[in-house]
């Protein structure tokens, strides 16, 4: 079972847990990314996530399908949120279940690492002083115009 | 020459001042030729040496030929998660 | 922050997530062990978990403290349930949060592996035919008297 | 000789038919000596070559000396999680 989505809807972590856990699974892993207050020492008030939605949707699904090839019987649900998020809001949730724990832990990590490398999603951090900055994990943050 | 539309996002859309730009390239153009044409537009100086390009929503290397009718997008460094 | 417990109380996964996530954390991992219907091909109706409770409580706390030494700023909550559990019941929950994902993923795995090796907890599976069997991960299951 | 109480759990408690047994060992006895004494009791044949022992709620190797007043426990293969 695989379900992935890119959506503006708030992510319900408990619902993802319930979705992947069955009588046949013995281990479930949930990974959550949340908006945190400090990045590079600057106070963040929120993050605007945007995406190349059609490609991001397809690429996220491809990642989950690649992950599912590595172990039989995996159950995978992944949601990435876009739009304006506040502190502590969940930006991404990856739920994985399987009979055994090793496939669960390895798959959870595989998906978050691949997602961060490949899914065309961008984020712009908003700081307490009103400044906005695109986050570029490949270098330092890139300055952008203040609105 | 082909007129190709290229989708732009995030910091690239901001740098080019548009979410779509059109470039003129030869019939036999490759992904790298499209990037070269983009680099000569106003804002194109911000592109890294080898920017990511997606053709029909898949990452595509520079040597691959592009055709009109394909969905071509320039992908800034991704920051999901 | 570290909190660990061995208890007969049902485990509330959402409460553990909320407990470790703060404005300063950007990644949260939750690992759940749940009772599954099949083990070694036999249909399980439930599991009785028992513990050397005083030592299990101390050993689980020691594991969490060892994990916390590996990264600054970890937030860790671990609960292991004992008593009679039914299918899908959560036997163990490990919640870990940190500013970054790598410490979270590594700590979650460290704790579940150490817990399985060191914490004196035992389980006896109850099968659909009424048979009971102590689970011995070091060998095959050990037969025990049918009640 | 010392009379030492040893706590038993799970499959070991079942094999020995008790959750506590008392063994008599010399004053200078080690963890391994306690295990040897347990092995000679009814049910002791099920013990593996080197069973886990906890002294005062910590795993303790065979060479360590034990004293009356300590909490000694024989630990079956653990199966938590």
GROMACS .gro file of C-alpha atoms in nm:
model
  456
    1UNK     CA    1   0.000   0.000   0.000
    2UNK     CA    2   0.134   0.339  -0.102
    3UNK     CA    3  -0.033   0.678  -0.073
    4UNK     CA    4   0.145   1.008  -0.128
    5UNK     CA    5   0.020   1.362  -0.157
    6UNK     CA    6   0.124   1.725  -0.184
    7UNK     CA    7  -0.150   1.939  -0.036
    8UNK     CA    8  -0.236   2.263   0.141
    9UNK     CA    9  -0.434   2.069   0.400
   10UNK     CA   10  -0.305   2.041   0.756
   11UNK     CA   11  -0.139   1.706   0.822
   12UNK     CA   12  -0.306   1.470   1.069
   13UNK     CA   13  -0.023   1.253   1.206
   14UNK     CA   14  -0.255   1.021   1.396
   15UNK     CA   15  -0.456   0.953   1.081
   16UNK     CA   16  -0.140   0.850   0.893
   17UNK     CA   17  -0.043   0.614   1.175
   18UNK     CA   18  -0.387   0.453   1.164
   19UNK     CA   19  -0.373   0.429   0.786
   20UNK     CA   20  -0.054   0.219   0.771
   21UNK     CA   21  -0.098   0.004   1.083
   22UNK     CA   22  -0.286  -0.325   1.040
   23UNK     CA   23  -0.316  -0.661   1.215
   24UNK     CA   24  -0.024  -0.779   1.001
   25UNK     CA   25   0.219  -0.501   1.092
   26UNK     CA   26   0.437  -0.515   1.403
   27UNK     CA   27   0.637  -0.195   1.362
   28UNK     CA   28   0.535   0.153   1.254
   29UNK     CA   29   0.763   0.455   1.210
   30UNK     CA   30   0.642   0.810   1.173
   31UNK     CA   31   0.873   1.093   1.072
   32UNK     CA   32   0.752   1.451   1.105
   33UNK     CA   33   0.913   1.770   0.986
   34UNK     CA   34   0.791   2.074   1.178
   35UNK     CA   35   0.852   2.448   1.150
   36UNK     CA   36   1.107   2.559   1.407
   37UNK     CA   37   1.172   2.899   1.550
   38UNK     CA   38   1.541   2.936   1.467
   39UNK     CA   39   1.737   2.881   1.146
   40UNK     CA   40   2.096   3.000   1.104
   41UNK     CA   41   2.040   3.190   1.430
   42UNK     CA   42   1.751   3.398   1.296
   43UNK     CA   43   1.405   3.396   1.457
   44UNK     CA   44   1.150   3.247   1.218
   45UNK     CA   45   0.779   3.331   1.242
   46UNK     CA   46   0.663   3.107   0.959
   47UNK     CA   47   0.756   2.936   0.634
   48UNK     CA   48   0.596   2.961   0.291
   49UNK     CA   49   0.624   2.630   0.110
   50UNK     CA   50   0.569   2.627  -0.264
   51UNK     CA   51   0.599   2.346  -0.516
   52UNK     CA   52   0.605   2.254  -0.881
   53UNK     CA   53   0.295   2.066  -0.781
   54UNK     CA   54   0.247   1.826  -1.071
   55UNK     CA   55   0.610   1.716  -1.076
   56UNK     CA   56   0.639   1.709  -0.694
   57UNK     CA   57   0.336   1.482  -0.678
   58UNK     CA   58   0.483   1.247  -0.937
   59UNK     CA   59   0.835   1.251  -0.791
   60UNK     CA   60   0.710   1.180  -0.437
   61UNK     CA   61   0.509   0.886  -0.570
   62UNK     CA   62   0.816   0.757  -0.758
   63UNK     CA   63   1.023   0.773  -0.439
   64UNK     CA   64   0.761   0.575  -0.246
   65UNK     CA   65   0.745   0.317  -0.526
   66UNK     CA   66   1.124   0.281  -0.529
   67UNK     CA   67   1.116   0.235  -0.150
   68UNK     CA   68   0.844  -0.029  -0.178
   69UNK     CA   69   1.061  -0.235  -0.415
   70UNK     CA   70   1.318  -0.288  -0.141
   71UNK     CA   71   1.095  -0.491   0.098
   72UNK     CA   72   0.779  -0.694   0.051
   73UNK     CA   73   0.472  -0.592   0.243
   74UNK     CA   74   0.556  -0.230   0.319
   75UNK     CA   75   0.272   0.013   0.391
   76UNK     CA   76   0.365   0.373   0.314
   77UNK     CA   77   0.176   0.703   0.350
   78UNK     CA   78   0.352   1.035   0.283
   79UNK     CA   79   0.208   1.385   0.290
   80UNK     CA   80   0.390   1.711   0.222
   81UNK     CA   81   0.214   2.034   0.295
   82UNK     CA   82   0.247   2.356   0.093
   83UNK     CA   83   0.128   2.709   0.168
   84UNK     CA   84   0.202   2.925   0.470
   85UNK     CA   85   0.295   2.733   0.782
   86UNK     CA   86   0.334   2.861   1.137
   87UNK     CA   87   0.568   2.748   1.414
   88UNK     CA   88   0.525   2.377   1.501
   89UNK     CA   89   0.307   2.311   1.197
   90UNK     CA   90   0.387   1.978   1.032
   91UNK     CA   91   0.541   2.026   0.686
   92UNK     CA   92   0.596   1.660   0.604
   93UNK     CA   93   0.480   1.329   0.750
   94UNK     CA   94   0.615   0.988   0.650
   95UNK     CA   95   0.441   0.685   0.797
   96UNK     CA   96   0.575   0.335   0.727
   97UNK     CA   97   0.461   0.001   0.865
   98UNK     CA   98   0.578  -0.358   0.816
   99UNK     CA   99   0.584  -0.687   1.004
  100UNK     CA  100   0.944  -0.615   1.115
  101UNK     CA  101   1.123  -0.305   1.237
  102UNK     CA  102   1.431  -0.302   1.010
  103UNK     CA  103   1.236  -0.245   0.686
  104UNK     CA  104   1.035   0.027   0.861
  105UNK     CA  105   1.336   0.219   0.988
  106UNK     CA  106   1.531   0.189   0.664
  107UNK     CA  107   1.234   0.288   0.449
  108UNK     CA  108   1.149   0.590   0.662
  109UNK     CA  109   1.503   0.719   0.628
  110UNK     CA  110   1.522   0.639   0.256
  111UNK     CA  111   1.208   0.840   0.187
  112UNK     CA  112   1.299   1.151   0.385
  113UNK     CA  113   1.650   1.163   0.234
  114UNK     CA  114   1.521   1.115  -0.121
  115UNK     CA  115   1.240   1.364  -0.068
  116UNK     CA  116   1.487   1.629   0.046
  117UNK     CA  117   1.709   1.567  -0.256
  118UNK     CA  118   1.453   1.526  -0.531
  119UNK     CA  119   1.104   1.662  -0.470
  120UNK     CA  120   1.064   2.012  -0.622
  121UNK     CA  121   0.943   2.198  -0.316
  122UNK     CA  122   1.086   2.529  -0.196
  123UNK     CA  123   1.056   2.722   0.122
  124UNK     CA  124   1.087   3.087   0.206
  125UNK     CA  125   1.138   3.171   0.571
  126UNK     CA  126   0.974   3.475   0.722
  127UNK     CA  127   1.167   3.635   1.007
  128UNK     CA  128   1.053   3.845   1.301
  129UNK     CA  129   1.195   4.158   1.132
  130UNK     CA  130   0.973   4.098   0.825
  131UNK     CA  131   1.259   3.981   0.605
  132UNK     CA  132   1.202   3.685   0.371
  133UNK     CA  133   1.467   3.441   0.253
  134UNK     CA  134   1.464   3.142   0.020
  135UNK     CA  135   1.623   2.841   0.188
  136UNK     CA  136   1.898   2.685  -0.023
  137UNK     CA  137   2.034   2.366   0.135
  138UNK     CA  138   2.311   2.350  -0.127
  139UNK     CA  139   2.474   2.673  -0.006
  140UNK     CA  140   2.381   2.938   0.246
  141UNK     CA  141   2.041   3.102   0.243
  142UNK     CA  142   1.986   3.322  -0.065
  143UNK     CA  143   1.872   3.679  -0.001
  144UNK     CA  144   1.553   3.786  -0.172
  145UNK     CA  145   1.365   4.110  -0.194
  146UNK     CA  146   1.190   4.219   0.121
  147UNK     CA  147   0.819   4.249   0.038
  148UNK     CA  148   1.426   2.791  -3.451
  149UNK     CA  149   1.187   2.658  -3.185
  150UNK     CA  150   1.010   2.883  -2.937
  151UNK     CA  151   1.012   2.691  -2.607
  152UNK     CA  152   0.829   2.789  -2.291
  153UNK     CA  153   1.019   2.725  -1.969
  154UNK     CA  154   0.852   2.712  -1.627
  155UNK     CA  155   1.024   2.898  -1.342
  156UNK     CA  156   0.971   2.861  -0.969
  157UNK     CA  157   1.062   3.016  -0.636
  158UNK     CA  158   1.392   3.209  -0.640
  159UNK     CA  159   1.429   3.164  -1.018
  160UNK     CA  160   1.081   3.304  -1.088
  161UNK     CA  161   1.178   3.598  -0.870
  162UNK     CA  162   1.511   3.653  -1.046
  163UNK     CA  163   1.358   3.640  -1.396
  164UNK     CA  164   1.051   3.834  -1.282
  165UNK     CA  165   0.817   3.576  -1.437
  166UNK     CA  166   0.685   3.225  -1.381
  167UNK     CA  167   0.727   3.141  -1.752
  168UNK     CA  168   0.978   3.262  -2.009
  169UNK     CA  169   1.010   3.180  -2.377
  170UNK     CA  170   1.345   3.107  -2.540
  171UNK     CA  171   1.433   3.059  -2.905
  172UNK     CA  172   1.662   2.760  -2.969
  173UNK     CA  173   1.758   2.556  -3.279
  174UNK     CA  174   1.544   2.254  -3.375
  175UNK     CA  175   1.817   2.019  -3.250
  176UNK     CA  176   1.858   2.196  -2.916
  177UNK     CA  177   1.943   2.013  -2.595
  178UNK     CA  178   1.858   2.084  -2.232
  179UNK     CA  179   2.200   2.253  -2.202
  180UNK     CA  180   2.117   2.481  -2.499
  181UNK     CA  181   1.795   2.588  -2.324
  182UNK     CA  182   1.992   2.666  -2.009
  183UNK     CA  183   2.240   2.868  -2.218
  184UNK     CA  184   1.956   3.072  -2.368
  185UNK     CA  185   1.805   3.132  -2.024
  186UNK     CA  186   2.141   3.246  -1.893
  187UNK     CA  187   2.147   3.531  -2.149
  188UNK     CA  188   1.809   3.667  -2.031
  189UNK     CA  189   1.785   3.941  -1.765
  190UNK     CA  190   1.819   3.760  -1.428
  191UNK     CA  191   1.996   3.464  -1.588
  192UNK     CA  192   2.324   3.547  -1.413
  193UNK     CA  193   2.194   3.391  -1.090
  194UNK     CA  194   2.184   3.040  -1.239
  195UNK     CA  195   2.442   2.795  -1.105
  196UNK     CA  196   2.688   2.624  -1.340
  197UNK     CA  197   2.458   2.329  -1.398
  198UNK     CA  198   2.102   2.408  -1.291
  199UNK     CA  199   1.850   2.125  -1.257
  200UNK     CA  200   1.607   2.093  -1.546
  201UNK     CA  201   1.295   1.878  -1.565
  202UNK     CA  202   1.143   1.768  -1.895
  203UNK     CA  203   0.789   1.634  -1.868
  204UNK     CA  204   0.828   1.636  -1.488
  205UNK     CA  205   1.144   1.426  -1.474
  206UNK     CA  206   1.499   1.547  -1.405
  207UNK     CA  207   1.679   1.542  -1.738
  208UNK     CA  208   2.053   1.576  -1.808
  209UNK     CA  209   2.201   1.846  -2.032
  210UNK     CA  210   2.276   1.628  -2.336
  211UNK     CA  211   1.913   1.526  -2.394
  212UNK     CA  212   1.736   1.691  -2.690
  213UNK     CA  213   1.421   1.893  -2.624
  214UNK     CA  214   1.121   1.939  -2.849
  215UNK     CA  215   0.830   2.179  -2.864
  216UNK     CA  216   0.530   2.036  -2.683
  217UNK     CA  217   0.740   1.913  -2.392
  218UNK     CA  218   0.696   2.062  -2.046
  219UNK     CA  219   1.032   2.218  -1.961
  220UNK     CA  220   1.104   2.351  -1.612
  221UNK     CA  221   1.406   2.503  -1.443
  222UNK     CA  222   1.432   2.370  -1.087
  223UNK     CA  223   1.593   2.581  -0.811
  224UNK     CA  224   1.774   2.395  -0.530
  225UNK     CA  225   1.495   2.203  -0.360
  226UNK     CA  226   1.422   2.253   0.009
  227UNK     CA  227   1.131   2.027   0.098
  228UNK     CA  228   1.093   1.837   0.421
  229UNK     CA  229   1.445   1.618   2.820
  230UNK     CA  230   1.413   1.246   2.889
  231UNK     CA  231   1.113   1.054   3.015
  232UNK     CA  232   1.088   0.676   3.020
  233UNK     CA  233   0.838   0.440   3.174
  234UNK     CA  234   0.732   0.076   3.201
  235UNK     CA  235   0.360   0.066   3.269
  236UNK     CA  236   0.037  -0.129   3.227
  237UNK     CA  237  -0.132   0.183   3.090
  238UNK     CA  238  -0.229   0.200   2.723
  239UNK     CA  239   0.018   0.405   2.520
  240UNK     CA  240  -0.105   0.732   2.369
  241UNK     CA  241   0.117   0.790   2.064
  242UNK     CA  242  -0.019   1.138   1.995
  243UNK     CA  243   0.059   1.243   2.352
  244UNK     CA  244   0.421   1.133   2.314
  245UNK     CA  245   0.454   1.330   1.989
  246UNK     CA  246   0.318   1.641   2.159
  247UNK     CA  247   0.548   1.589   2.457
  248UNK     CA  248   0.873   1.595   2.257
  249UNK     CA  249   0.785   1.853   1.988
  250UNK     CA  250   0.858   2.219   2.071
  251UNK     CA  251   0.917   2.546   1.885
  252UNK     CA  252   1.286   2.455   1.879
  253UNK     CA  253   1.249   2.112   1.720
  254UNK     CA  254   1.229   2.064   1.344
  255UNK     CA  255   1.216   1.685   1.323
  256UNK     CA  256   1.027   1.428   1.527
  257UNK     CA  257   1.044   1.051   1.491
  258UNK     CA  258   0.801   0.809   1.649
  259UNK     CA  259   0.859   0.434   1.653
  260UNK     CA  260   0.575   0.205   1.755
  261UNK     CA  261   0.580  -0.168   1.818
  262UNK     CA  262   0.236  -0.324   1.781
  263UNK     CA  263   0.098  -0.673   1.835
  264UNK     CA  264   0.064  -0.853   1.502
  265UNK     CA  265  -0.149  -1.148   1.408
  266UNK     CA  266   0.119  -1.385   1.279
  267UNK     CA  267   0.453  -1.494   1.425
  268UNK     CA  268   0.649  -1.788   1.284
  269UNK     CA  269   0.336  -1.861   1.082
  270UNK     CA  270   0.110  -1.907   1.386
  271UNK     CA  271  -0.203  -1.697   1.442
  272UNK     CA  272  -0.162  -1.481   1.752
  273UNK     CA  273  -0.460  -1.355   1.950
  274UNK     CA  274  -0.263  -1.156   2.206
  275UNK     CA  275   0.064  -1.120   2.394
  276UNK     CA  276   0.135  -1.116   2.765
  277UNK     CA  277   0.426  -0.887   2.841
  278UNK     CA  278   0.597  -0.922   3.178
  279UNK     CA  279   0.904  -0.747   3.317
  280UNK     CA  280   1.156  -0.738   3.595
  281UNK     CA  281   0.997  -0.403   3.652
  282UNK     CA  282   1.250  -0.227   3.874
  283UNK     CA  283   1.547  -0.324   3.657
  284UNK     CA  284   1.357  -0.266   3.331
  285UNK     CA  285   1.269   0.084   3.446
  286UNK     CA  286   1.631   0.160   3.534
  287UNK     CA  287   1.777  -0.001   3.221
  288UNK     CA  288   1.538   0.184   2.991
  289UNK     CA  289   1.633   0.511   3.158
  290UNK     CA  290   2.005   0.428   3.121
  291UNK     CA  291   1.954   0.362   2.749
  292UNK     CA  292   1.780   0.697   2.703
  293UNK     CA  293   2.058   0.872   2.895
  294UNK     CA  294   2.326   0.705   2.682
  295UNK     CA  295   2.136   0.813   2.369
  296UNK     CA  296   2.110   1.171   2.496
  297UNK     CA  297   2.490   1.189   2.536
  298UNK     CA  298   2.534   1.148   2.159
  299UNK     CA  299   2.363   1.475   2.053
  300UNK     CA  300   2.288   1.802   2.230
  301UNK     CA  301   1.928   1.909   2.260
  302UNK     CA  302   1.753   1.575   2.214
  303UNK     CA  303   1.403   1.532   2.353
  304UNK     CA  304   1.318   1.169   2.427
  305UNK     CA  305   1.004   0.997   2.558
  306UNK     CA  306   0.982   0.618   2.575
  307UNK     CA  307   0.703   0.401   2.710
  308UNK     CA  308   0.688   0.022   2.721
  309UNK     CA  309   0.366  -0.144   2.814
  310UNK     CA  310   0.332  -0.465   3.015
  311UNK     CA  311   0.029  -0.685   3.081
  312UNK     CA  312  -0.202  -0.852   2.832
  313UNK     CA  313  -0.214  -0.684   2.491
  314UNK     CA  314  -0.449  -0.751   2.202
  315UNK     CA  315  -0.389  -0.729   1.827
  316UNK     CA  316  -0.273  -0.382   1.715
  317UNK     CA  317  -0.213  -0.266   2.074
  318UNK     CA  318   0.104  -0.060   2.107
  319UNK     CA  319   0.369  -0.242   2.312
  320UNK     CA  320   0.640   0.024   2.285
  321UNK     CA  321   0.656   0.387   2.172
  322UNK     CA  322   0.976   0.583   2.122
  323UNK     CA  323   0.939   0.954   2.045
  324UNK     CA  324   1.248   1.163   1.968
  325UNK     CA  325   1.271   1.527   1.860
  326UNK     CA  326   1.561   1.756   1.772
  327UNK     CA  327   1.632   2.061   1.558
  328UNK     CA  328   1.770   1.833   1.282
  329UNK     CA  329   1.659   1.500   1.137
  330UNK     CA  330   1.984   1.300   1.155
  331UNK     CA  331   2.003   1.296   1.537
  332UNK     CA  332   1.635   1.206   1.552
  333UNK     CA  333   1.662   0.909   1.316
  334UNK     CA  334   1.983   0.778   1.469
  335UNK     CA  335   1.855   0.811   1.825
  336UNK     CA  336   1.526   0.641   1.750
  337UNK     CA  337   1.708   0.343   1.604
  338UNK     CA  338   1.968   0.335   1.884
  339UNK     CA  339   1.695   0.319   2.148
  340UNK     CA  340   1.484   0.045   1.989
  341UNK     CA  341   1.790  -0.174   1.922
  342UNK     CA  342   1.927  -0.127   2.275
  343UNK     CA  343   1.585  -0.180   2.429
  344UNK     CA  344   1.545  -0.510   2.247
  345UNK     CA  345   1.888  -0.626   2.359
  346UNK     CA  346   1.895  -0.507   2.718
  347UNK     CA  347   1.562  -0.428   2.883
  348UNK     CA  348   1.439  -0.728   3.090
  349UNK     CA  349   1.093  -0.767   2.939
  350UNK     CA  350   0.948  -1.095   2.819
  351UNK     CA  351   0.653  -1.187   2.609
  352UNK     CA  352   0.438  -1.492   2.586
  353UNK     CA  353   0.227  -1.525   2.276
  354UNK     CA  354  -0.122  -1.668   2.293
  355UNK     CA  355  -0.237  -1.851   1.981
  356UNK     CA  356  -0.582  -1.916   1.840
  357UNK     CA  357  -0.559  -2.280   1.954
  358UNK     CA  358  -0.505  -2.169   2.317
  359UNK     CA  359  -0.136  -2.260   2.318
  360UNK     CA  360   0.110  -2.024   2.489
  361UNK     CA  361   0.476  -1.978   2.398
  362UNK     CA  362   0.757  -1.767   2.539
  363UNK     CA  363   0.925  -1.570   2.263
  364UNK     CA  364   1.302  -1.619   2.256
  365UNK     CA  365   1.469  -1.396   1.997
  366UNK     CA  366   1.804  -1.571   2.055
  367UNK     CA  367   1.675  -1.903   1.921
  368UNK     CA  368   1.338  -2.031   1.811
  369UNK     CA  369   1.033  -1.993   2.031
  370UNK     CA  370   1.053  -2.207   2.349
  371UNK     CA  371   0.758  -2.433   2.420
  372UNK     CA  372   0.593  -2.384   2.754
  373UNK     CA  373   0.315  -2.560   2.937
  374UNK     CA  374  -0.030  -2.503   2.797
  375UNK     CA  375  -0.241  -2.344   3.070
  376UNK     CA  376   2.837  -2.062   5.324
  377UNK     CA  377   2.604  -1.781   5.218
  378UNK     CA  378   2.233  -1.833   5.155
  379UNK     CA  379   2.151  -1.616   4.853
  380UNK     CA  380   1.807  -1.548   4.713
  381UNK     CA  381   1.784  -1.537   4.334
  382UNK     CA  382   1.493  -1.380   4.145
  383UNK     CA  383   1.351  -1.575   3.850
  384UNK     CA  384   1.128  -1.451   3.569
  385UNK     CA  385   0.923  -1.569   3.274
  386UNK     CA  386   1.041  -1.903   3.128
  387UNK     CA  387   1.296  -1.950   3.408
  388UNK     CA  388   1.035  -1.899   3.681
  389UNK     CA  389   0.825  -2.159   3.501
  390UNK     CA  390   1.113  -2.407   3.469
  391UNK     CA  391   1.213  -2.379   3.836
  392UNK     CA  392   0.849  -2.362   3.947
  393UNK     CA  393   0.917  -2.051   4.159
  394UNK     CA  394   0.982  -1.680   4.126
  395UNK     CA  395   1.258  -1.695   4.389
  396UNK     CA  396   1.501  -1.971   4.481
  397UNK     CA  397   1.768  -1.984   4.750
  398UNK     CA  398   2.115  -2.126   4.682
  399UNK     CA  399   2.400  -2.195   4.921
  400UNK     CA  400   2.740  -2.073   4.797
  401UNK     CA  401   3.078  -2.005   4.959
  402UNK     CA  402   3.152  -1.659   5.105
  403UNK     CA  403   3.382  -1.583   4.811
  404UNK     CA  404   3.131  -1.695   4.546
  405UNK     CA  405   3.104  -1.529   4.206
  406UNK     CA  406   2.810  -1.482   3.970
  407UNK     CA  407   2.928  -1.794   3.786
  408UNK     CA  408   2.920  -1.994   4.112
  409UNK     CA  409   2.560  -1.886   4.168
  410UNK     CA  410   2.471  -1.999   3.816
  411UNK     CA  411   2.644  -2.333   3.884
  412UNK     CA  412   2.437  -2.383   4.199
  413UNK     CA  413   2.117  -2.295   4.011
  414UNK     CA  414   2.203  -2.544   3.739
  415UNK     CA  415   2.201  -2.827   3.996
  416UNK     CA  416   1.846  -2.746   4.110
  417UNK     CA  417   1.539  -2.916   3.953
  418UNK     CA  418   1.469  -2.724   3.630
  419UNK     CA  419   1.828  -2.596   3.610
  420UNK     CA  420   1.902  -2.805   3.300
  421UNK     CA  421   1.719  -2.550   3.083
  422UNK     CA  422   1.976  -2.277   3.149
  423UNK     CA  423   2.196  -2.182   2.854
  424UNK     CA  424   2.575  -2.209   2.880
  425UNK     CA  425   2.611  -1.852   3.003
  426UNK     CA  426   2.279  -1.714   3.126
  427UNK     CA  427   2.244  -1.342   3.191
  428UNK     CA  428   2.262  -1.238   3.554
  429UNK     CA  429   2.180  -0.901   3.706
  430UNK     CA  430   2.320  -0.787   4.039
  431UNK     CA  431   2.144  -0.489   4.191
  432UNK     CA  432   1.958  -0.443   3.861
  433UNK     CA  433   2.265  -0.429   3.636
  434UNK     CA  434   2.396  -0.700   3.407
  435UNK     CA  435   2.701  -0.849   3.576
  436UNK     CA  436   2.967  -1.083   3.432
  437UNK     CA  437   3.048  -1.425   3.576
  438UNK     CA  438   3.375  -1.334   3.745
  439UNK     CA  439   3.224  -1.071   3.976
  440UNK     CA  440   3.187  -1.169   4.343
  441UNK     CA  441   2.841  -1.164   4.500
  442UNK     CA  442   2.746  -1.086   4.858
  443UNK     CA  443   2.440  -1.140   5.073
  444UNK     CA  444   2.220  -0.833   5.068
  445UNK     CA  445   2.257  -0.787   4.693
  446UNK     CA  446   1.960  -0.828   4.461
  447UNK     CA  447   2.050  -1.117   4.232
  448UNK     CA  448   1.836  -1.205   3.931
  449UNK     CA  449   1.860  -1.460   3.653
  450UNK     CA  450   1.750  -1.300   3.326
  451UNK     CA  451   1.594  -1.513   3.049
  452UNK     CA  452   1.652  -1.401   2.689
  453UNK     CA  453   1.477  -1.065   2.671
  454UNK     CA  454   1.198  -1.004   2.419
  455UNK     CA  455   1.079  -0.649   2.468
  456UNK     CA  456   0.973  -0.414   2.194
   0.00000   0.00000   0.00000
